[in-house]
Amino acid sequence: MIDLQGFSVAVDADPARLILDHVDLQVGRGARVGIVGESGCGKSTLLRGLTGLPGAGLHVADGALSVAGYDLVGMPAAERRALLGKVVAMVPQGVALSLTPHRDIASHFADVFQLDDARGDVPGRAASLLDEVGLRGAAMVGRFPHELSGGEQQRVLIALGLARDPDVLLLDEPTSALDVGVAHDILGLIEDEHRARGFTLVCVSHDLGVIRRVAEHVVVMNAGRVVEQGPLERVTAHPTNPFTVRLLEAAPTLGAISTAPSNRSPLVRVDRLTVVRSSASSGAFRSQTQRTTTALDDVTFEVRKGEILGVIGESGSGKSTFLKSLCGLLEVSSGSLTLGDEVDLSVRVRRRPGSVLQRIQMVFQNPDDSLNPAHTVRRVLSAGRPRSEVDDDQLAELLRTVGLQRSMLDRRSPQLSGGEKQRVAIARALAQRPELLLLDEVTSALDVTVQAEVLDTLRAIHRDLGTTMVFVSHDIAVVASMAERIVVLRNGRLVEVGEVADVLDRPNDHYTSMLVELARRR
Amino acid sequence: MSIAWQLLRRAAVALLLFAAMACLTFLAVEALPGDACTSLLGRAATENKLEQCREENGLNEPVVARMVDWGCGAVQGDLGYSIKRDAPVTEIIAPRLRNSLVLAGVAGLLAFPAAVVLGLYSAQRRGSRRAKLLDTASLVMMTLPEFVTAAVLWLVFSIWLPILPAVAVLPSDATIGEILPTIWLPAITLAVMVFAHVMRSMRSSVVATSARPFVEAARYRGLPERAVLLRHVLPAALPPAVNVMAVTAAWLLTGTFVVEVVFNFPGLGRLAVDAISDRDTALILALTLFGLAVFILSSFISDTITRLLDPRVRAGVGA
């Protein structure tokens, strides 16, 4: 069905730079292929390239591509366009605003139906397609993208891809940024559709778990080349390429679990904590409808001195709200939050004395947002202290703790890789010698191999400095590999809290058991 | 909250803002050295005559009383009386307001449609030779002072090809038919600048929108380029350009005195310059408030259009 030979894609502005370097790929009719690799490896470009259009600013430099007998590289642009959606259909990432915000769902389908010049009942046909992908189609057609959840948007995009019954369906990260339960359902839908319609499936993901679910043939990419490909079982069980080995080893699995030493004294007491958040913005002359949500509802547990406490939950579970309340960024509505024996943490950050601020430090999810790109690493790490007090040796020591070289001091964040940025952010937090380190999804923006390295660094810091950590993540496998105890939150309520081994082996709640079940399958 | 209610609320805010600015303007004019009587009497002013003039025109009343008095009049359409020109302010302004509206209208019609279309074109074909030429030209047009543009236009249309009159020699109350032939050169001068601003904002807005994922997604669905552009890019790219159009439209009505002076066009701009040099307080006040109203109204209109283009606001989901 797909025959790719010596396929190369180069940058328009710099034709010597190859994003794809002589890729060969043969896919049979009805096959399921997964392409896996880290960010920047060229996997998305390869997927786009299968339509003959590698994307803005890129061009096919070399090689041949034949899909369903059509030579997609050689043919004129207009002919190729006519085949898009009919022979090859692309399903873009749902969460990345791939639906046009000012057009309702029916108009999206109308666009596509028009291409076959089939007039008639657009809403009806759209609705039946949407029913097929598990949405209530009749109710959905009149809605706008912003009224849909991430999972619903992804389903609509799949339905749009299927609208003209293509021979080949291309899926780009179909589950990224979706909650595990939702992602599980989407993958189920893809499997069902493949069985029912028999199209050829090519799916790109950074997540081996996704590839394992949908693919039977796996292609591993690194730096624009295919480093290994073969049947899924063979590649995952007996990888031959060192990069594949690294990728497989880095993927978090529910494996070794550390146990918590007992009788530690509590560092933070969370007692019947309730946080009500209002989503209305305030302005002098503007008043909006106040929408309030109870982000945390009567939650009680404790963070013990010297432990790593894992907090897990999906979006909207209240895990970020908990961290923000600890930092004093959100108002505590009722209940209490105490640090040590005496310090009341329901006080907002502006009213907290410096000594309290310094005891709690936070590392944010995305270092691109939390590091000022204009500041050198030296300035980032010495923030808050006068220049005369800043000693390069101290800073170098700090960098060493997070596994970076002294030579990094003069760099700025755009000159650093994703993993290095996050290490700098961790070092910045450590510079204050905090008692409590809050880690908010610190590895979710990182590639798996980089994630594994950063997690190792955090473990080393915990071992050497004994800093108490609260580790928040949506990925139960990552949390389980880090934490000694675990807190599960859902819809602002505490589902359960306990030692990791207990929670994983004997979950008290069906929600926890679902999370564990899904993580085990990967 | 429904869109109608939102608009009503914003209209109320705009009105309140206008009232506050009106008071401020009144006090600012009051704070200027001299008043209508010193300017009317000029060198002939003696203490006695001044006192008498002020008495006759009620200038001895306390500031606040005069302000309230003036405000009440303004609400009923009476903008006061120009002592210097010996006529009601409304009568002085009316014909010139009409002239200015016609001038702004012609300039806007020349500039806006062309700017939107060429902005779209230049964004779509960026990197091509024509698009580059257009960009450079717009940059030159934007920076060219009005009097230079005017001089070039005179040279071409009044001297080399004498088809258009260089200046207007008309009373302010001439009929529109009489004004139209003289309006082309000032209108083109204004249009040049307005076109450049709107085209450039349109261009950058289209470029930014084209980079958004939903545009690529539409393209990969196999839609023809025209459909992608008109249905997916344009509605999302318009709001910033609409804002620029609103601001430039307001400028066309209030900021045109250089052009009016250069072409001797009987519009509001020249009147404002004269009013200030004459210390004609009633007239200054009326013209300032007119400018204020134009700016508040134009931002209200552009805000409304922007909101109507966004389904999130249309559906009444906050904003």
Tab-separated table of C-alpha atoms in Angstrom, chain A residues 48 51 53-55 81 84-85 90 92 96-103 108 111-112 114-115 144 146 160 164 281 285 287-289 291, chain B residues 1 9-10 13 16 212-214 216-225 231-233 235-236 307 309 311-312 314-319:
chain	number	residue	atom	x	y	z
A	48	ARG	CA	3.227	14.193	6.899
A	51	THR	CA	0.882	12.587	2.013
A	53	LEU	CA	3.422	17.318	1.705
A	54	PRO	CA	6.103	17.284	4.399
A	55	GLY	CA	4.915	20.553	5.955
A	81	ARG	CA	-4.659	17.641	-3.101
A	84	LEU	CA	-5.807	13.991	0.415
A	85	GLY	CA	-8.528	12.635	2.653
A	90	MET	CA	-4.361	12.701	8.241
A	92	PRO	CA	-3.810	15.696	13.510
A	96	ALA	CA	-3.294	21.259	19.599
A	97	LEU	CA	-6.261	23.243	18.313
A	98	SER	CA	-6.645	21.302	15.100
A	99	LEU	CA	-10.295	22.251	14.745
A	100	THR	CA	-10.988	25.754	13.448
A	101	PRO	CA	-12.253	27.721	16.452
A	102	HIS	CA	-14.786	29.892	14.635
A	103	ARG	CA	-16.470	27.049	12.720
A	108	HIS	CA	-15.964	21.027	9.275
A	111	ASP	CA	-15.996	21.244	3.918
A	112	VAL	CA	-15.009	17.632	3.446
A	114	GLN	CA	-18.199	19.180	-0.645
A	115	LEU	CA	-14.980	17.776	-2.061
A	144	PHE	CA	-18.060	24.744	18.399
A	146	HIS	CA	-14.239	25.110	22.436
A	160	LEU	CA	-13.212	13.800	9.817
A	164	ARG	CA	-14.129	9.980	2.757
A	281	SER	CA	-11.470	37.532	35.604
A	285	PHE	CA	-15.943	47.825	34.640
A	287	SER	CA	-18.097	41.644	35.726
A	288	GLN	CA	-18.504	38.163	34.402
A	289	THR	CA	-20.666	35.333	35.488
A	291	ARG	CA	-18.084	30.268	37.778
B	1	MET	CA	-24.477	36.355	29.753
B	9	ARG	CA	-23.035	47.072	29.458
B	10	ARG	CA	-20.139	48.198	27.311
B	13	VAL	CA	-19.339	52.145	30.220
B	16	LEU	CA	-19.725	57.056	31.440
B	212	ARG	CA	-1.864	27.862	13.607
B	213	PRO	CA	-2.480	24.101	13.609
B	214	PHE	CA	-6.094	24.230	12.474
B	216	GLU	CA	-2.625	22.939	8.436
B	217	ALA	CA	-5.284	20.467	9.540
B	218	ALA	CA	-7.762	21.947	7.042
B	219	ARG	CA	-5.177	21.766	4.281
B	220	TYR	CA	-4.434	18.093	5.033
B	221	ARG	CA	-8.165	17.412	4.795
B	222	GLY	CA	-7.733	18.195	1.119
B	223	LEU	CA	-9.499	21.563	1.000
B	224	PRO	CA	-8.557	23.803	-1.911
B	225	GLU	CA	-6.327	26.714	-0.964
B	231	ARG	CA	-13.225	29.917	5.557
B	232	HIS	CA	-10.458	29.077	7.983
B	233	VAL	CA	-7.805	31.808	7.902
B	235	PRO	CA	-12.294	35.014	9.983
B	236	ALA	CA	-9.584	34.256	12.524
B	307	ARG	CA	-16.754	39.699	19.645
B	309	LEU	CA	-16.437	36.908	15.059
B	311	PRO	CA	-18.040	31.940	18.767
B	312	ARG	CA	-16.886	31.703	22.368
B	314	ARG	CA	-21.228	34.760	20.781
B	315	ALA	CA	-22.276	31.799	22.832
B	316	GLY	CA	-21.849	33.923	25.938
B	317	VAL	CA	-19.012	32.008	27.533
B	318	GLY	CA	-17.314	34.810	29.443
B	319	ALA	CA	-14.451	36.459	27.585
